[in-house]
């Protein structure tokens, strides 16, 4: 398995600002993903974080709004840019360890935009 | 990846077995069935997965029908802490690169 830590766990943000969420995994992983979960909804994939190259975004998500970095095999960041109240969600980091194919999740980062 | 169909919600008495069904009638031969659960305010937790044989671990059992068009997750002795949303997902395994596509899940309420 993999232990995935996210920071911050919770934050209240002002409209128009940007926030960067960090994701740290305790072991080397092959794949890292970022999901969004809006209030009362299921999880939606934002993008796949690729090590050393640009992230692969899903339909409806763009790099200008959600820039992602993955400088090495255990760390990734997601920035939510120019936030509006509609961005209030849980943002979840997930990863697949080198040793297997199961995807594990962090505890999520709860963002409230006011 | 194939889509899945789950009941929106279910109740279960504490101490009894919780049987959560999932239909995946368009599943392909190389797609696995995965189960995750999400307890309120937490990230999804991996439970179990299987291809065609029944599987059991310390958390649950997974029963997959012979035609693989449906499956059932069994929590043998449900506790209040098992109250959560349970997601059934089918996924191809290749290079570990396939992400998970979440549907609506089943909201299981375990009652005293």
PDB file of C-alpha atoms in Angstrom:
ATOM      1  CA  UNK A   1       0.000   0.000   0.000  1.00  0.00           C
ATOM      2  CA  UNK A   2       0.962   3.679   0.004  1.00  0.00           C
ATOM      3  CA  UNK A   3       0.485   6.414   2.572  1.00  0.00           C
ATOM      4  CA  UNK A   4      -0.514   9.661   0.907  1.00  0.00           C
ATOM      5  CA  UNK A   5      -0.329  12.954   2.796  1.00  0.00           C
ATOM      6  CA  UNK A   6      -1.984  16.144   1.637  1.00  0.00           C
ATOM      7  CA  UNK A   7      -1.495  19.704   2.810  1.00  0.00           C
ATOM      8  CA  UNK A   8      -3.468  21.738   3.662  1.00  0.00           C
ATOM      9  CA  UNK A   9      -6.185  19.459   4.967  1.00  0.00           C
ATOM     10  CA  UNK A  10      -8.616  22.344   5.090  1.00  0.00           C
ATOM     11  CA  UNK A  11      -8.612  26.009   4.150  1.00  0.00           C
ATOM     12  CA  UNK A  12     -10.889  28.964   3.678  1.00  0.00           C
ATOM     13  CA  UNK A  13      -9.844  31.108   0.739  1.00  0.00           C
ATOM     14  CA  UNK A  14     -10.785  34.508  -0.580  1.00  0.00           C
ATOM     15  CA  UNK A  15     -12.361  34.840  -3.990  1.00  0.00           C
ATOM     16  CA  UNK A  16      -9.791  35.621  -6.672  1.00  0.00           C
ATOM     17  CA  UNK A  17      -6.821  34.116  -4.860  1.00  0.00           C
ATOM     18  CA  UNK A  18      -4.933  30.926  -5.672  1.00  0.00           C
ATOM     19  CA  UNK A  19      -4.030  28.006  -3.437  1.00  0.00           C
ATOM     20  CA  UNK A  20      -1.507  25.227  -3.927  1.00  0.00           C
ATOM     21  CA  UNK A  21      -2.191  21.783  -2.505  1.00  0.00           C
ATOM     22  CA  UNK A  22       0.724  19.473  -1.851  1.00  0.00           C
ATOM     23  CA  UNK A  23       0.671  15.683  -2.098  1.00  0.00           C
ATOM     24  CA  UNK A  24       3.469  13.537  -0.677  1.00  0.00           C
ATOM     25  CA  UNK A  25       3.629   9.748  -0.989  1.00  0.00           C
ATOM     26  CA  UNK A  26       5.730   7.599   1.332  1.00  0.00           C
ATOM     27  CA  UNK A  27       7.070   5.417  -1.484  1.00  0.00           C
ATOM     28  CA  UNK A  28       7.821   5.684  -5.167  1.00  0.00           C
ATOM     29  CA  UNK A  29       4.727   5.525  -7.301  1.00  0.00           C
ATOM     30  CA  UNK A  30       4.149   5.086 -10.996  1.00  0.00           C
ATOM     31  CA  UNK A  31       1.035   7.187 -11.425  1.00  0.00           C
ATOM     32  CA  UNK A  32      -0.412  10.158  -9.547  1.00  0.00           C
ATOM     33  CA  UNK A  33      -3.867  11.593 -10.101  1.00  0.00           C
ATOM     34  CA  UNK A  34      -5.870  14.567  -8.861  1.00  0.00           C
ATOM     35  CA  UNK A  35      -9.626  14.373  -8.263  1.00  0.00           C
ATOM     36  CA  UNK A  36     -12.261  16.897  -7.270  1.00  0.00           C
ATOM     37  CA  UNK A  37     -15.336  16.112  -5.212  1.00  0.00           C
ATOM     38  CA  UNK A  38     -17.930  18.855  -5.117  1.00  0.00           C
ATOM     39  CA  UNK A  39     -20.403  18.955  -2.215  1.00  0.00           C
ATOM     40  CA  UNK A  40     -22.738  15.955  -2.311  1.00  0.00           C
ATOM     41  CA  UNK A  41     -21.179  14.612  -5.502  1.00  0.00           C
ATOM     42  CA  UNK A  42     -18.962  11.737  -6.521  1.00  0.00           C
ATOM     43  CA  UNK A  43     -15.305  12.087  -7.469  1.00  0.00           C
ATOM     44  CA  UNK A  44     -14.293  13.570 -10.806  1.00  0.00           C
ATOM     45  CA  UNK A  45     -10.820  13.146 -12.271  1.00  0.00           C
ATOM     46  CA  UNK A  46      -9.050  16.448 -12.940  1.00  0.00           C
ATOM     47  CA  UNK A  47      -5.785  15.204 -14.396  1.00  0.00           C
ATOM     48  CA  UNK A  48      -2.973  12.700 -14.361  1.00  0.00           C
ATOM     49  CA  UNK A  49       0.232  14.181 -12.969  1.00  0.00           C
ATOM     50  CA  UNK A  50       3.140  13.106 -15.152  1.00  0.00           C
ATOM     51  CA  UNK A  51       6.635  13.096 -13.724  1.00  0.00           C
ATOM     52  CA  UNK A  52       8.836  15.576 -15.518  1.00  0.00           C
ATOM     53  CA  UNK A  53       6.263  16.630 -18.082  1.00  0.00           C
ATOM     54  CA  UNK A  54       2.944  18.423 -18.404  1.00  0.00           C
ATOM     55  CA  UNK A  55      -0.094  16.889 -16.762  1.00  0.00           C
ATOM     56  CA  UNK A  56      -2.809  15.211 -18.814  1.00  0.00           C
ATOM     57  CA  UNK A  57      -6.119  16.972 -18.207  1.00  0.00           C
ATOM     58  CA  UNK A  58      -9.619  15.561 -18.457  1.00  0.00           C
ATOM     59  CA  UNK A  59     -12.353  17.243 -20.417  1.00  0.00           C
ATOM     60  CA  UNK A  60     -13.539  20.360 -18.649  1.00  0.00           C
ATOM     61  CA  UNK A  61     -10.283  21.025 -16.807  1.00  0.00           C
ATOM     62  CA  UNK A  62      -7.502  23.269 -18.105  1.00  0.00           C
ATOM     63  CA  UNK A  63      -3.940  23.960 -17.111  1.00  0.00           C
ATOM     64  CA  UNK A  64      -4.477  27.680 -16.564  1.00  0.00           C
ATOM     65  CA  UNK A  65      -7.065  26.987 -13.893  1.00  0.00           C
ATOM     66  CA  UNK A  66      -5.476  23.879 -12.353  1.00  0.00           C
ATOM     67  CA  UNK A  67      -1.704  23.918 -12.906  1.00  0.00           C
ATOM     68  CA  UNK A  68      -0.082  20.704 -11.718  1.00  0.00           C
ATOM     69  CA  UNK A  69       3.530  19.867 -11.022  1.00  0.00           C
ATOM     70  CA  UNK A  70       5.235  16.554 -10.387  1.00  0.00           C
ATOM     71  CA  UNK A  71       8.959  17.111  -9.962  1.00  0.00           C
ATOM     72  CA  UNK A  72       9.735  13.579  -8.765  1.00  0.00           C
ATOM     73  CA  UNK A  73       8.218  10.141  -8.158  1.00  0.00           C
ATOM     74  CA  UNK A  74       6.748  10.892  -4.727  1.00  0.00           C
ATOM     75  CA  UNK A  75       5.503  14.491  -4.831  1.00  0.00           C
ATOM     76  CA  UNK A  76       2.929  16.518  -6.729  1.00  0.00           C
ATOM     77  CA  UNK A  77       1.134  19.836  -6.368  1.00  0.00           C
ATOM     78  CA  UNK A  78      -2.215  21.089  -7.619  1.00  0.00           C
ATOM     79  CA  UNK A  79      -2.933  24.806  -7.749  1.00  0.00           C
ATOM     80  CA  UNK A  80      -6.484  26.097  -7.872  1.00  0.00           C
ATOM     81  CA  UNK A  81      -6.165  29.492  -9.549  1.00  0.00           C
ATOM     82  CA  UNK A  82      -8.323  32.591  -9.352  1.00  0.00           C
ATOM     83  CA  UNK A  83     -10.790  30.836  -7.087  1.00  0.00           C
ATOM     84  CA  UNK A  84     -14.523  31.393  -7.057  1.00  0.00           C
ATOM     85  CA  UNK A  85     -17.150  29.915  -4.722  1.00  0.00           C
ATOM     86  CA  UNK A  86     -17.802  27.215  -7.339  1.00  0.00           C
ATOM     87  CA  UNK A  87     -14.321  25.867  -6.620  1.00  0.00           C
ATOM     88  CA  UNK A  88     -15.343  24.966  -3.077  1.00  0.00           C
ATOM     89  CA  UNK A  89     -14.677  21.228  -3.063  1.00  0.00           C
ATOM     90  CA  UNK A  90     -12.577  18.444  -1.683  1.00  0.00           C
ATOM     91  CA  UNK A  91      -9.440  17.946  -3.757  1.00  0.00           C
ATOM     92  CA  UNK A  92      -7.973  14.452  -3.571  1.00  0.00           C
ATOM     93  CA  UNK A  93      -4.587  13.141  -4.539  1.00  0.00           C
ATOM     94  CA  UNK A  94      -4.237   9.485  -5.499  1.00  0.00           C
ATOM     95  CA  UNK A  95      -1.349   7.256  -6.523  1.00  0.00           C
ATOM     96  CA  UNK A  96      -0.388   3.764  -7.662  1.00  0.00           C
ATOM     97  CA  UNK A  97       2.684   2.251  -5.952  1.00  0.00           C
ATOM     98  CA  UNK A  98       5.457   0.780  -8.068  1.00  0.00           C
ATOM     99  CA  UNK A  99       4.773  -2.575  -6.424  1.00  0.00           C
ATOM    100  CA  UNK A 100       1.193  -2.966  -7.603  1.00  0.00           C
ATOM    101  CA  UNK A 101      -1.807  -1.722  -9.545  1.00  0.00           C
ATOM    102  CA  UNK A 102      -4.158  -0.610  -6.768  1.00  0.00           C
ATOM    103  CA  UNK A 103      -4.814   3.127  -6.515  1.00  0.00           C
ATOM    104  CA  UNK A 104      -4.695   4.712  -3.050  1.00  0.00           C
ATOM    105  CA  UNK A 105      -6.022   8.084  -1.927  1.00  0.00           C
ATOM    106  CA  UNK A 106      -5.003  10.848   0.390  1.00  0.00           C
ATOM    107  CA  UNK A 107      -7.405  12.248   2.971  1.00  0.00           C
ATOM    108  CA  UNK A 108      -8.279  15.194   0.789  1.00  0.00           C
ATOM    109  CA  UNK A 109      -8.005  18.959   1.022  1.00  0.00           C
ATOM    110  CA  UNK A 110     -11.240  20.742   1.856  1.00  0.00           C
ATOM    111  CA  UNK A 111     -11.373  24.164   0.245  1.00  0.00           C
ATOM    112  CA  UNK A 112     -14.059  26.722   0.938  1.00  0.00           C
ATOM    113  CA  UNK A 113     -14.006  29.865  -1.187  1.00  0.00           C
ATOM    114  CA  UNK A 114     -15.743  32.915   0.248  1.00  0.00           C
TER     115      UNK A 114
ATOM    116  CA  UNK B   1     -13.988   1.405 -18.849  1.00  0.00           C
ATOM    117  CA  UNK B   2     -17.366  -0.276 -18.382  1.00  0.00           C
ATOM    118  CA  UNK B   3     -20.009   1.546 -16.370  1.00  0.00           C
ATOM    119  CA  UNK B   4     -21.528   0.184 -13.209  1.00  0.00           C
ATOM    120  CA  UNK B   5     -24.977   0.398 -11.642  1.00  0.00           C
ATOM    121  CA  UNK B   6     -25.484   0.382  -7.883  1.00  0.00           C
ATOM    122  CA  UNK B   7     -28.467   1.079  -5.646  1.00  0.00           C
ATOM    123  CA  UNK B   8     -28.421   4.599  -4.322  1.00  0.00           C
ATOM    124  CA  UNK B   9     -28.766   3.592  -0.700  1.00  0.00           C
ATOM    125  CA  UNK B  10     -29.120   0.602   1.604  1.00  0.00           C
ATOM    126  CA  UNK B  11     -29.656  -0.034   5.293  1.00  0.00           C
ATOM    127  CA  UNK B  12     -28.158  -2.809   7.359  1.00  0.00           C
ATOM    128  CA  UNK B  13     -28.534  -3.814  10.998  1.00  0.00           C
ATOM    129  CA  UNK B  14     -25.403  -3.739  13.095  1.00  0.00           C
ATOM    130  CA  UNK B  15     -23.844  -7.204  13.361  1.00  0.00           C
ATOM    131  CA  UNK B  16     -25.581  -8.510  10.274  1.00  0.00           C
ATOM    132  CA  UNK B  17     -24.001  -9.098   6.885  1.00  0.00           C
ATOM    133  CA  UNK B  18     -24.184  -6.215   4.434  1.00  0.00           C
ATOM    134  CA  UNK B  19     -24.542  -7.343   0.828  1.00  0.00           C
ATOM    135  CA  UNK B  20     -23.905  -4.575  -1.696  1.00  0.00           C
ATOM    136  CA  UNK B  21     -24.765  -5.409  -5.314  1.00  0.00           C
ATOM    137  CA  UNK B  22     -23.221  -4.005  -8.457  1.00  0.00           C
ATOM    138  CA  UNK B  23     -24.163  -4.525 -12.086  1.00  0.00           C
ATOM    139  CA  UNK B  24     -21.502  -4.258 -14.771  1.00  0.00           C
ATOM    140  CA  UNK B  25     -23.145  -5.959 -17.727  1.00  0.00           C
ATOM    141  CA  UNK B  26     -20.763  -4.476 -20.322  1.00  0.00           C
ATOM    142  CA  UNK B  27     -17.583  -5.510 -18.551  1.00  0.00           C
ATOM    143  CA  UNK B  28     -14.747  -6.649 -20.801  1.00  0.00           C
ATOM    144  CA  UNK B  29     -12.634  -9.749 -20.297  1.00  0.00           C
ATOM    145  CA  UNK B  30      -9.623  -7.772 -19.094  1.00  0.00           C
ATOM    146  CA  UNK B  31     -11.480  -5.500 -16.670  1.00  0.00           C
ATOM    147  CA  UNK B  32     -11.236  -5.991 -12.945  1.00  0.00           C
ATOM    148  CA  UNK B  33     -13.942  -5.172 -10.402  1.00  0.00           C
ATOM    149  CA  UNK B  34     -12.752  -2.802  -7.667  1.00  0.00           C
ATOM    150  CA  UNK B  35     -14.533  -1.691  -4.519  1.00  0.00           C
ATOM    151  CA  UNK B  36     -13.753   1.434  -2.539  1.00  0.00           C
ATOM    152  CA  UNK B  37     -15.589   3.153   0.262  1.00  0.00           C
ATOM    153  CA  UNK B  38     -15.652   6.732   1.443  1.00  0.00           C
ATOM    154  CA  UNK B  39     -16.464   7.480   5.015  1.00  0.00           C
ATOM    155  CA  UNK B  40     -17.682  11.022   5.541  1.00  0.00           C
ATOM    156  CA  UNK B  41     -14.916  13.613   5.449  1.00  0.00           C
ATOM    157  CA  UNK B  42     -12.246  11.105   4.405  1.00  0.00           C
ATOM    158  CA  UNK B  43     -10.547  10.021   1.193  1.00  0.00           C
ATOM    159  CA  UNK B  44     -11.715   6.824  -0.546  1.00  0.00           C
ATOM    160  CA  UNK B  45     -10.421   3.622   1.028  1.00  0.00           C
ATOM    161  CA  UNK B  46      -9.528   0.595  -1.079  1.00  0.00           C
ATOM    162  CA  UNK B  47     -11.451  -2.520  -0.022  1.00  0.00           C
ATOM    163  CA  UNK B  48     -10.937  -5.340  -2.488  1.00  0.00           C
ATOM    164  CA  UNK B  49     -10.723  -6.228  -6.165  1.00  0.00           C
ATOM    165  CA  UNK B  50     -11.115  -9.288  -8.371  1.00  0.00           C
ATOM    166  CA  UNK B  51     -11.222 -10.522 -11.946  1.00  0.00           C
ATOM    167  CA  UNK B  52     -13.416 -13.627 -11.998  1.00  0.00           C
ATOM    168  CA  UNK B  53     -12.720 -15.647  -8.873  1.00  0.00           C
ATOM    169  CA  UNK B  54     -14.277 -14.811  -5.547  1.00  0.00           C
ATOM    170  CA  UNK B  55     -11.935 -12.909  -3.267  1.00  0.00           C
ATOM    171  CA  UNK B  56     -11.747 -12.438   0.486  1.00  0.00           C
ATOM    172  CA  UNK B  57      -9.598 -10.271   2.704  1.00  0.00           C
ATOM    173  CA  UNK B  58      -9.738  -8.937   6.239  1.00  0.00           C
ATOM    174  CA  UNK B  59     -12.294  -6.311   5.282  1.00  0.00           C
ATOM    175  CA  UNK B  60     -14.744  -8.030   2.965  1.00  0.00           C
ATOM    176  CA  UNK B  61     -15.588 -10.713   0.437  1.00  0.00           C
ATOM    177  CA  UNK B  62     -16.206 -10.150  -3.252  1.00  0.00           C
ATOM    178  CA  UNK B  63     -18.485 -12.511  -5.123  1.00  0.00           C
ATOM    179  CA  UNK B  64     -18.411 -12.229  -8.924  1.00  0.00           C
ATOM    180  CA  UNK B  65     -20.998 -14.083 -11.000  1.00  0.00           C
ATOM    181  CA  UNK B  66     -19.808 -16.616 -13.512  1.00  0.00           C
ATOM    182  CA  UNK B  67     -20.723 -14.397 -16.464  1.00  0.00           C
ATOM    183  CA  UNK B  68     -19.010 -11.448 -14.663  1.00  0.00           C
ATOM    184  CA  UNK B  69     -21.954  -9.181 -15.345  1.00  0.00           C
ATOM    185  CA  UNK B  70     -22.534  -8.490 -11.670  1.00  0.00           C
ATOM    186  CA  UNK B  71     -20.860  -8.758  -8.304  1.00  0.00           C
ATOM    187  CA  UNK B  72     -21.625  -8.444  -4.604  1.00  0.00           C
ATOM    188  CA  UNK B  73     -19.488  -6.975  -1.869  1.00  0.00           C
ATOM    189  CA  UNK B  74     -20.115  -8.640   1.464  1.00  0.00           C
ATOM    190  CA  UNK B  75     -19.258  -7.110   4.822  1.00  0.00           C
ATOM    191  CA  UNK B  76     -19.784 -10.161   7.040  1.00  0.00           C
ATOM    192  CA  UNK B  77     -20.520  -8.393  10.331  1.00  0.00           C
ATOM    193  CA  UNK B  78     -21.349  -4.756   9.698  1.00  0.00           C
ATOM    194  CA  UNK B  79     -20.529  -2.209  12.395  1.00  0.00           C
ATOM    195  CA  UNK B  80     -21.558   1.419  12.763  1.00  0.00           C
ATOM    196  CA  UNK B  81     -18.127   2.397  11.441  1.00  0.00           C
ATOM    197  CA  UNK B  82     -18.967   0.728   8.125  1.00  0.00           C
ATOM    198  CA  UNK B  83     -21.481   3.480   7.382  1.00  0.00           C
ATOM    199  CA  UNK B  84     -20.096   5.004   4.182  1.00  0.00           C
ATOM    200  CA  UNK B  85     -20.575   5.395   0.437  1.00  0.00           C
ATOM    201  CA  UNK B  86     -19.403   2.260  -1.371  1.00  0.00           C
ATOM    202  CA  UNK B  87     -18.166   2.532  -4.938  1.00  0.00           C
ATOM    203  CA  UNK B  88     -18.007  -0.338  -7.415  1.00  0.00           C
ATOM    204  CA  UNK B  89     -15.622   0.404 -10.289  1.00  0.00           C
ATOM    205  CA  UNK B  90     -14.428  -1.640 -13.234  1.00  0.00           C
ATOM    206  CA  UNK B  91     -10.972  -0.949 -14.528  1.00  0.00           C
ATOM    207  CA  UNK B  92      -8.502  -2.335 -17.008  1.00  0.00           C
ATOM    208  CA  UNK B  93      -5.083  -3.066 -15.568  1.00  0.00           C
ATOM    209  CA  UNK B  94      -2.245  -2.127 -17.861  1.00  0.00           C
ATOM    210  CA  UNK B  95       0.862  -0.374 -16.704  1.00  0.00           C
ATOM    211  CA  UNK B  96      -1.091   0.708 -13.630  1.00  0.00           C
ATOM    212  CA  UNK B  97      -1.987   3.790 -15.647  1.00  0.00           C
ATOM    213  CA  UNK B  98      -5.725   3.463 -15.746  1.00  0.00           C
ATOM    214  CA  UNK B  99      -7.417   5.912 -13.477  1.00  0.00           C
ATOM    215  CA  UNK B 100     -10.605   5.141 -11.559  1.00  0.00           C
ATOM    216  CA  UNK B 101     -13.927   6.436 -12.845  1.00  0.00           C
ATOM    217  CA  UNK B 102     -16.365   6.889  -9.977  1.00  0.00           C
ATOM    218  CA  UNK B 103     -20.115   6.558 -10.281  1.00  0.00           C
ATOM    219  CA  UNK B 104     -22.652   7.525  -7.653  1.00  0.00           C
ATOM    220  CA  UNK B 105     -22.003   4.617  -5.303  1.00  0.00           C
ATOM    221  CA  UNK B 106     -24.256   3.099  -2.640  1.00  0.00           C
ATOM    222  CA  UNK B 107     -24.757   4.941   0.612  1.00  0.00           C
ATOM    223  CA  UNK B 108     -24.773   2.217   3.280  1.00  0.00           C
ATOM    224  CA  UNK B 109     -26.289   3.106   6.608  1.00  0.00           C
ATOM    225  CA  UNK B 110     -25.570   0.649   9.412  1.00  0.00           C
ATOM    226  CA  UNK B 111     -28.135   1.010  12.153  1.00  0.00           C
ATOM    227  CA  UNK B 112     -27.978  -0.110  15.798  1.00  0.00           C
TER     228      UNK B 112
END
